[in-house]
PDB file of C-alpha atoms in Angstrom:
ATOM      1  CA  UNK K   1     -22.297   4.514  11.162  1.00 41.00           C
ATOM      2  CA  UNK K   2     -21.238   4.122  14.789  1.00 44.00           C
ATOM      3  CA  UNK K   3     -19.664   7.393  16.427  1.00 47.00           C
ATOM      4  CA  UNK K   4     -16.756   7.902  18.659  1.00 45.00           C
ATOM      5  CA  UNK K   5     -16.319  10.967  20.915  1.00 48.00           C
ATOM      6  CA  UNK K   6     -13.306  11.966  22.795  1.00 49.00           C
ATOM      7  CA  UNK K   7     -12.367  13.904  25.947  1.00 48.00           C
ATOM      8  CA  UNK K   8      -8.913  14.388  27.564  1.00 52.00           C
ATOM      9  CA  UNK K   9      -7.656  14.159  31.062  1.00 49.00           C
ATOM     10  CA  UNK K  10      -4.099  15.253  32.004  1.00 48.00           C
ATOM     11  CA  UNK K  11      -3.332  15.241  28.441  1.00 53.00           C
ATOM     12  CA  UNK K  12      -4.308  11.866  27.458  1.00 57.00           C
ATOM     13  CA  UNK K  13      -7.346  11.068  25.496  1.00 54.00           C
ATOM     14  CA  UNK K  14     -10.284   8.495  26.314  1.00 46.00           C
ATOM     15  CA  UNK K  15     -12.279   7.593  23.335  1.00 42.00           C
ATOM     16  CA  UNK K  16     -15.856   6.380  23.928  1.00 37.00           C
ATOM     17  CA  UNK K  17     -18.352   4.705  21.626  1.00 33.00           C
ATOM     18  CA  UNK K  18     -21.570   6.380  21.137  1.00 33.00           C
ATOM     19  CA  UNK K  19     -21.681   9.727  23.044  1.00 33.00           C
ATOM     20  CA  UNK K  20     -19.650  12.550  24.531  1.00 33.00           C
ATOM     21  CA  UNK K  21     -21.585  12.029  27.794  1.00 35.00           C
ATOM     22  CA  UNK K  22     -20.228   8.321  27.990  1.00 37.00           C
ATOM     23  CA  UNK K  23     -16.790   9.694  27.020  1.00 34.00           C
ATOM     24  CA  UNK K  24     -16.862  12.034  30.143  1.00 33.00           C
ATOM     25  CA  UNK K  25     -17.724   9.213  32.407  1.00 35.00           C
ATOM     26  CA  UNK K  26     -15.309   7.254  30.846  1.00 37.00           C
ATOM     27  CA  UNK K  27     -12.599   9.894  31.418  1.00 34.00           C
ATOM     28  CA  UNK K  28     -13.530  10.301  35.025  1.00 34.00           C
ATOM     29  CA  UNK K  29     -12.967   6.739  35.706  1.00 36.00           C
ATOM     30  CA  UNK K  30      -9.183   7.021  34.343  1.00 40.00           C
ATOM     31  CA  UNK K  31      -6.475   6.248  36.811  1.00 42.00           C
ATOM     32  CA  UNK K  32      -2.869   5.704  36.819  1.00 48.00           C
ATOM     33  CA  UNK K  33      -3.367   2.097  37.191  1.00 55.00           C
ATOM     34  CA  UNK K  34      -0.612  -0.479  36.765  1.00 66.00           C
ATOM     35  CA  UNK K  35      -2.390  -2.258  34.048  1.00 86.00           C
ATOM     36  CA  UNK K  36      -2.561   0.959  31.707  1.00 91.00           C
ATOM     37  CA  UNK K  37      -0.366   1.496  28.823  1.00 94.00           C
ATOM     38  CA  UNK K  38       0.082   5.242  27.663  1.00 96.00           C
ATOM     39  CA  UNK K  39       1.005   6.134  24.096  1.00 98.00           C
ATOM     40  CA  UNK K  40       1.963   9.420  22.823  1.00 98.00           C
ATOM     41  CA  UNK K  41       1.966  10.579  19.201  1.00 99.00           C
ATOM     42  CA  UNK K  42       4.099  13.524  18.340  1.00 99.00           C
ATOM     43  CA  UNK K  43       4.363  15.737  15.296  1.00 99.00           C
ATOM     44  CA  UNK K  44       4.989  19.496  14.431  1.00 98.00           C
ATOM     45  CA  UNK K  45       1.826  21.387  15.351  1.00 98.00           C
ATOM     46  CA  UNK K  46      -0.262  18.831  16.943  1.00 98.00           C
ATOM     47  CA  UNK K  47      -2.970  19.743  14.409  1.00 98.00           C
ATOM     48  CA  UNK K  48      -2.821  17.170  11.597  1.00 98.00           C
ATOM     49  CA  UNK K  49      -0.798  13.902  11.739  1.00 98.00           C
ATOM     50  CA  UNK K  50      -0.556  13.318  15.682  1.00 98.00           C
ATOM     51  CA  UNK K  51      -4.231  13.890  16.201  1.00 98.00           C
ATOM     52  CA  UNK K  52      -5.316  11.521  13.371  1.00 98.00           C
ATOM     53  CA  UNK K  53      -2.952   8.949  14.542  1.00 98.00           C
ATOM     54  CA  UNK K  54      -4.407   9.523  18.376  1.00 98.00           C
ATOM     55  CA  UNK K  55      -7.810   8.943  17.292  1.00 98.00           C
ATOM     56  CA  UNK K  56      -7.340   5.960  14.769  1.00 97.00           C
ATOM     57  CA  UNK K  57      -5.002   4.118  17.287  1.00 96.00           C
ATOM     58  CA  UNK K  58      -7.290   4.598  20.307  1.00 94.00           C
ATOM     59  CA  UNK K  59     -10.400   3.643  18.228  1.00 92.00           C
ATOM     60  CA  UNK K  60      -8.769   0.456  17.252  1.00 90.00           C
ATOM     61  CA  UNK K  61      -7.779  -0.551  20.842  1.00 86.00           C
ATOM     62  CA  UNK K  62     -10.470   1.213  23.156  1.00 73.00           C
ATOM     63  CA  UNK K  63     -12.682  -1.883  23.496  1.00 65.00           C
ATOM     64  CA  UNK K  64      -9.848  -4.321  24.503  1.00 66.00           C
ATOM     65  CA  UNK K  65      -8.698  -5.717  27.683  1.00 64.00           C
ATOM     66  CA  UNK K  66     -11.934  -5.174  29.672  1.00 61.00           C
ATOM     67  CA  UNK K  67     -11.022  -4.985  33.260  1.00 64.00           C
ATOM     68  CA  UNK K  68      -7.588  -5.521  32.666  1.00 80.00           C
ATOM     69  CA  UNK K  69      -6.313  -1.682  31.980  1.00 85.00           C
ATOM     70  CA  UNK K  70      -6.453   0.203  28.699  1.00 88.00           C
ATOM     71  CA  UNK K  71      -4.197   1.851  26.296  1.00 91.00           C
ATOM     72  CA  UNK K  72      -4.725   5.666  26.844  1.00 93.00           C
ATOM     73  CA  UNK K  73      -3.479   7.527  23.907  1.00 96.00           C
ATOM     74  CA  UNK K  74      -2.397  11.041  23.576  1.00 97.00           C
ATOM     75  CA  UNK K  75      -0.569  13.424  21.456  1.00 98.00           C
ATOM     76  CA  UNK K  76       1.436  16.780  21.377  1.00 98.00           C
ATOM     77  CA  UNK K  77       3.670  18.637  18.991  1.00 99.00           C
ATOM     78  CA  UNK K  78       7.324  19.985  19.301  1.00 98.00           C
ATOM     79  CA  UNK K  79       6.011  23.581  18.001  1.00 98.00           C
ATOM     80  CA  UNK K  80       2.380  23.196  18.947  1.00 98.00           C
ATOM     81  CA  UNK K  81       0.465  25.838  20.558  1.00 98.00           C
ATOM     82  CA  UNK K  82      -1.733  25.061  23.433  1.00 98.00           C
ATOM     83  CA  UNK K  83      -5.541  24.473  23.065  1.00 98.00           C
ATOM     84  CA  UNK K  84      -6.007  24.614  19.327  1.00 98.00           C
ATOM     85  CA  UNK K  85      -8.577  22.425  17.661  1.00 98.00           C
ATOM     86  CA  UNK K  86      -7.237  19.840  14.923  1.00 98.00           C
ATOM     87  CA  UNK K  87      -7.092  20.970  11.349  1.00 98.00           C
ATOM     88  CA  UNK K  88     -10.420  20.943   9.748  1.00 98.00           C
ATOM     89  CA  UNK K  89      -9.200  18.602   6.841  1.00 98.00           C
ATOM     90  CA  UNK K  90      -8.067  16.253   9.483  1.00 98.00           C
ATOM     91  CA  UNK K  91     -11.392  16.502  11.475  1.00 98.00           C
ATOM     92  CA  UNK K  92     -12.956  15.764   8.212  1.00 98.00           C
ATOM     93  CA  UNK K  93     -10.944  12.693   7.654  1.00 98.00           C
ATOM     94  CA  UNK K  94     -11.836  11.569  11.097  1.00 98.00           C
ATOM     95  CA  UNK K  95     -15.381  12.051  10.867  1.00 98.00           C
ATOM     96  CA  UNK K  96     -15.385   9.939   7.517  1.00 97.00           C
ATOM     97  CA  UNK K  97     -14.075   7.199  10.048  1.00 95.00           C
ATOM     98  CA  UNK K  98     -16.870   7.858  12.368  1.00 96.00           C
ATOM     99  CA  UNK K  99     -14.802   9.453  14.589  1.00 97.00           C
ATOM    100  CA  UNK K 100     -15.763  12.814  16.328  1.00 97.00           C
ATOM    101  CA  UNK K 101     -12.460  15.010  17.207  1.00 96.00           C
ATOM    102  CA  UNK K 102     -14.279  18.190  17.848  1.00 95.00           C
ATOM    103  CA  UNK K 103     -13.354  18.261  21.657  1.00 95.00           C
ATOM    104  CA  UNK K 104      -9.603  17.521  20.564  1.00 98.00           C
ATOM    105  CA  UNK K 105      -7.139  20.556  21.731  1.00 98.00           C
ATOM    106  CA  UNK K 106      -3.401  20.666  20.734  1.00 98.00           C
ATOM    107  CA  UNK K 107      -0.660  20.860  23.600  1.00 98.00           C
ATOM    108  CA  UNK K 108       3.005  21.438  22.948  1.00 98.00           C
ATOM    109  CA  UNK K 109       5.369  18.548  23.993  1.00 98.00           C
ATOM    110  CA  UNK K 110       6.874  18.694  27.237  1.00 98.00           C
ATOM    111  CA  UNK K 111       9.312  16.648  29.131  1.00 98.00           C
ATOM    112  CA  UNK K 112       6.479  15.453  31.755  1.00 97.00           C
ATOM    113  CA  UNK K 113       4.214  14.072  28.761  1.00 98.00           C
ATOM    114  CA  UNK K 114       7.273  12.106  27.407  1.00 98.00           C
ATOM    115  CA  UNK K 115       8.381  11.003  31.113  1.00 97.00           C
ATOM    116  CA  UNK K 116       4.472   9.684  31.870  1.00 96.00           C
ATOM    117  CA  UNK K 117       4.389   8.033  28.364  1.00 98.00           C
ATOM    118  CA  UNK K 118       5.016   4.112  28.080  1.00 98.00           C
ATOM    119  CA  UNK K 119       5.566   4.553  24.208  1.00 98.00           C
ATOM    120  CA  UNK K 120       6.212   7.413  22.110  1.00 99.00           C
ATOM    121  CA  UNK K 121       5.447   7.457  18.544  1.00 99.00           C
ATOM    122  CA  UNK K 122       6.890  10.431  16.339  1.00 99.00           C
ATOM    123  CA  UNK K 123       5.749  11.521  12.761  1.00 99.00           C
ATOM    124  CA  UNK K 124       9.291  11.901  11.653  1.00 98.00           C
ATOM    125  CA  UNK K 125      12.919  11.235  12.654  1.00 97.00           C
ATOM    126  CA  UNK K 126      13.410  14.949  13.420  1.00 98.00           C
ATOM    127  CA  UNK K 127      10.462  14.726  15.732  1.00 98.00           C
ATOM    128  CA  UNK K 128      12.046  11.673  17.338  1.00 98.00           C
ATOM    129  CA  UNK K 129      15.433  13.576  17.822  1.00 98.00           C
ATOM    130  CA  UNK K 130      13.736  16.398  19.515  1.00 98.00           C
ATOM    131  CA  UNK K 131      11.942  14.071  21.703  1.00 98.00           C
ATOM    132  CA  UNK K 132      15.193  12.536  22.924  1.00 98.00           C
ATOM    133  CA  UNK K 133      16.648  15.951  23.275  1.00 98.00           C
ATOM    134  CA  UNK K 134      13.867  16.973  25.716  1.00 98.00           C
ATOM    135  CA  UNK K 135      13.970  13.959  27.620  1.00 98.00           C
ATOM    136  CA  UNK K 136      16.967  11.376  27.007  1.00 97.00           C
ATOM    137  CA  UNK K 137      15.599   8.558  29.098  1.00 97.00           C
ATOM    138  CA  UNK K 138      12.653   8.181  26.528  1.00 97.00           C
ATOM    139  CA  UNK K 139      15.230   6.711  24.024  1.00 95.00           C
ATOM    140  CA  UNK K 140      14.168   3.117  24.534  1.00 93.00           C
ATOM    141  CA  UNK K 141      10.401   3.437  24.006  1.00 97.00           C
ATOM    142  CA  UNK K 142      10.909   6.236  21.296  1.00 98.00           C
ATOM    143  CA  UNK K 143      10.144   5.282  17.580  1.00 98.00           C
ATOM    144  CA  UNK K 144       8.743   6.905  14.501  1.00 98.00           C
ATOM    145  CA  UNK K 145       5.316   5.657  13.967  1.00 98.00           C
ATOM    146  CA  UNK K 146       6.185   4.199  10.568  1.00 98.00           C
ATOM    147  CA  UNK K 147       9.497   2.772  11.785  1.00 97.00           C
ATOM    148  CA  UNK K 148       7.552   1.033  14.861  1.00 97.00           C
ATOM    149  CA  UNK K 149       5.032  -0.669  12.465  1.00 96.00           C
ATOM    150  CA  UNK K 150       8.081  -1.645  10.207  1.00 96.00           C
ATOM    151  CA  UNK K 151       9.818  -3.313  13.154  1.00 96.00           C
ATOM    152  CA  UNK K 152       6.808  -5.141  14.310  1.00 95.00           C
ATOM    153  CA  UNK K 153       5.980  -6.404  10.569  1.00 94.00           C
ATOM    154  CA  UNK K 154       9.358  -8.473  11.070  1.00 93.00           C
ATOM    155  CA  UNK K 155       8.308  -9.886  14.405  1.00 92.00           C
ATOM    156  CA  UNK K 156       6.553 -12.718  15.489  1.00 89.00           C
ATOM    157  CA  UNK K 157       3.461 -12.835  17.421  1.00 86.00           C
ATOM    158  CA  UNK K 158       4.069 -12.582  21.366  1.00 86.00           C
ATOM    159  CA  UNK K 159       2.439 -14.864  23.752  1.00 85.00           C
ATOM    160  CA  UNK K 160      -1.165 -13.607  24.963  1.00 83.00           C
ATOM    161  CA  UNK K 161      -1.073 -10.760  27.301  1.00 84.00           C
ATOM    162  CA  UNK K 162      -3.067 -10.430  30.411  1.00 84.00           C
ATOM    163  CA  UNK K 163      -3.228  -6.701  30.499  1.00 88.00           C
ATOM    164  CA  UNK K 164      -2.872  -3.699  27.994  1.00 89.00           C
ATOM    165  CA  UNK K 165       0.337  -2.565  29.768  1.00 92.00           C
ATOM    166  CA  UNK K 166       1.810  -6.157  29.287  1.00 91.00           C
ATOM    167  CA  UNK K 167       0.556  -6.017  25.725  1.00 91.00           C
ATOM    168  CA  UNK K 168       2.165  -2.753  25.093  1.00 93.00           C
ATOM    169  CA  UNK K 169       5.590  -3.372  26.773  1.00 94.00           C
ATOM    170  CA  UNK K 170       5.744  -6.888  24.342  1.00 93.00           C
ATOM    171  CA  UNK K 171       5.368  -4.634  21.415  1.00 94.00           C
ATOM    172  CA  UNK K 172       8.258  -2.513  22.767  1.00 96.00           C
ATOM    173  CA  UNK K 173      10.385  -5.652  23.426  1.00 95.00           C
ATOM    174  CA  UNK K 174       9.650  -7.057  19.813  1.00 94.00           C
ATOM    175  CA  UNK K 175      10.381  -3.664  18.093  1.00 95.00           C
ATOM    176  CA  UNK K 176      13.756  -3.195  20.106  1.00 94.00           C
ATOM    177  CA  UNK K 177      14.758  -6.837  19.117  1.00 94.00           C
ATOM    178  CA  UNK K 178      13.827  -6.398  15.370  1.00 94.00           C
ATOM    179  CA  UNK K 179      15.907  -3.206  15.138  1.00 88.00           C
ATOM    180  CA  UNK K 180      18.973  -5.157  15.879  1.00 84.00           C
ATOM    181  CA  UNK K 181      18.209  -7.624  12.862  1.00 89.00           C
ATOM    182  CA  UNK K 182      16.395  -5.727  10.207  1.00 91.00           C
ATOM    183  CA  UNK K 183      18.076  -3.307   7.930  1.00 87.00           C
ATOM    184  CA  UNK K 184      17.583   0.412   9.117  1.00 85.00           C
ATOM    185  CA  UNK K 185      15.628   2.959   6.981  1.00 89.00           C
ATOM    186  CA  UNK K 186      15.707   6.523   6.529  1.00 91.00           C
ATOM    187  CA  UNK K 187      12.935   8.587   4.840  1.00 93.00           C
ATOM    188  CA  UNK K 188      10.598   5.514   4.703  1.00 94.00           C
ATOM    189  CA  UNK K 189      10.210   6.073   8.605  1.00 96.00           C
ATOM    190  CA  UNK K 190       9.052   9.541   7.950  1.00 98.00           C
ATOM    191  CA  UNK K 191       5.343  10.497   7.727  1.00 98.00           C
ATOM    192  CA  UNK K 192       4.520  13.464   5.183  1.00 97.00           C
ATOM    193  CA  UNK K 193       2.773  16.700   6.689  1.00 98.00           C
ATOM    194  CA  UNK K 194      -0.371  17.170   4.841  1.00 98.00           C
ATOM    195  CA  UNK K 195      -0.837  20.815   6.108  1.00 97.00           C
ATOM    196  CA  UNK K 196      -1.614  23.105   3.340  1.00 95.00           C
ATOM    197  CA  UNK K 197      -2.229  20.364   1.019  1.00 97.00           C
ATOM    198  CA  UNK K 198      -5.513  19.163  -0.366  1.00 97.00           C
ATOM    199  CA  UNK K 199      -7.901  16.854   1.480  1.00 98.00           C
ATOM    200  CA  UNK K 200      -6.472  13.676  -0.489  1.00 98.00           C
ATOM    201  CA  UNK K 201      -3.056  14.276   1.312  1.00 98.00           C
ATOM    202  CA  UNK K 202      -4.960  14.159   4.558  1.00 98.00           C
ATOM    203  CA  UNK K 203      -6.560  10.871   3.394  1.00 98.00           C
ATOM    204  CA  UNK K 204      -3.241   9.296   2.371  1.00 98.00           C
ATOM    205  CA  UNK K 205      -1.722  10.326   5.622  1.00 98.00           C
ATOM    206  CA  UNK K 206      -4.660   8.635   7.510  1.00 98.00           C
ATOM    207  CA  UNK K 207      -4.229   5.692   5.320  1.00 98.00           C
ATOM    208  CA  UNK K 208      -0.660   5.095   6.239  1.00 98.00           C
ATOM    209  CA  UNK K 209      -1.494   5.735  10.049  1.00 98.00           C
ATOM    210  CA  UNK K 210      -4.319   2.926   9.577  1.00 97.00           C
ATOM    211  CA  UNK K 211      -2.071   0.467   7.826  1.00 96.00           C
ATOM    212  CA  UNK K 212       0.532   1.284  10.994  1.00 96.00           C
ATOM    213  CA  UNK K 213      -2.156   0.607  13.404  1.00 95.00           C
ATOM    214  CA  UNK K 214      -3.240  -2.583  11.928  1.00 93.00           C
ATOM    215  CA  UNK K 215       0.382  -3.850  12.285  1.00 91.00           C
ATOM    216  CA  UNK K 216       0.165  -3.010  15.949  1.00 90.00           C
ATOM    217  CA  UNK K 217      -3.089  -5.084  16.146  1.00 87.00           C
ATOM    218  CA  UNK K 218      -1.482  -7.918  14.397  1.00 86.00           C
ATOM    219  CA  UNK K 219       0.787  -8.119  17.591  1.00 85.00           C
ATOM    220  CA  UNK K 220      -1.565  -7.218  20.246  1.00 80.00           C
ATOM    221  CA  UNK K 221      -2.665 -10.532  21.820  1.00 58.00           C
ATOM    222  CA  UNK K 222      -5.452 -10.055  24.028  1.00 54.00           C
ATOM    223  CA  UNK K 223      -6.747 -12.137  27.162  1.00 52.00           C
TER     224      UNK K 223
END
């Protein structure tokens, strides 16, 4: 099974295939390039849902747009304590996907992270509301992760993108357009918290996240 290792730079993760050494080299090369697209996933403690979403999404898009920018994925929690490892069951589920999350460390959601993100995906509507309260300008690029996937499911595939940033912006445009024509949802937009529940609940959470990520990939036209 192929392994993935993660390192973090400035609050944003970079996932690398094969080794932590390669991950470090790739992280050192990350710059604030115009072609890059930053995605921030948000939950409560940044220990279960948002780390799993972060790694599953980053792994899915890590090989795309070579030489044309990259998606850089991070996560945070509205009530998180900084510098904690992810929940052991979340780490186990990621390991089952061939992903090593041992170097992950939690962080609290701050306005600066919201400001630097191009897209913010929250676990629940409550997290979405808190993100909007912390940084109101984030509203246009703010969705729950299930909501974003639902809106994209009702969107046509956009024209091929030339850069990672262009592809990301096209997804936001598609979701915003769909929001005006599809029926709004409530509890379906929330991702249940598996904390204090059996491993099965973590696997179910990861399955939902993987399904959401697959919907993103459907619309991610690459050069």
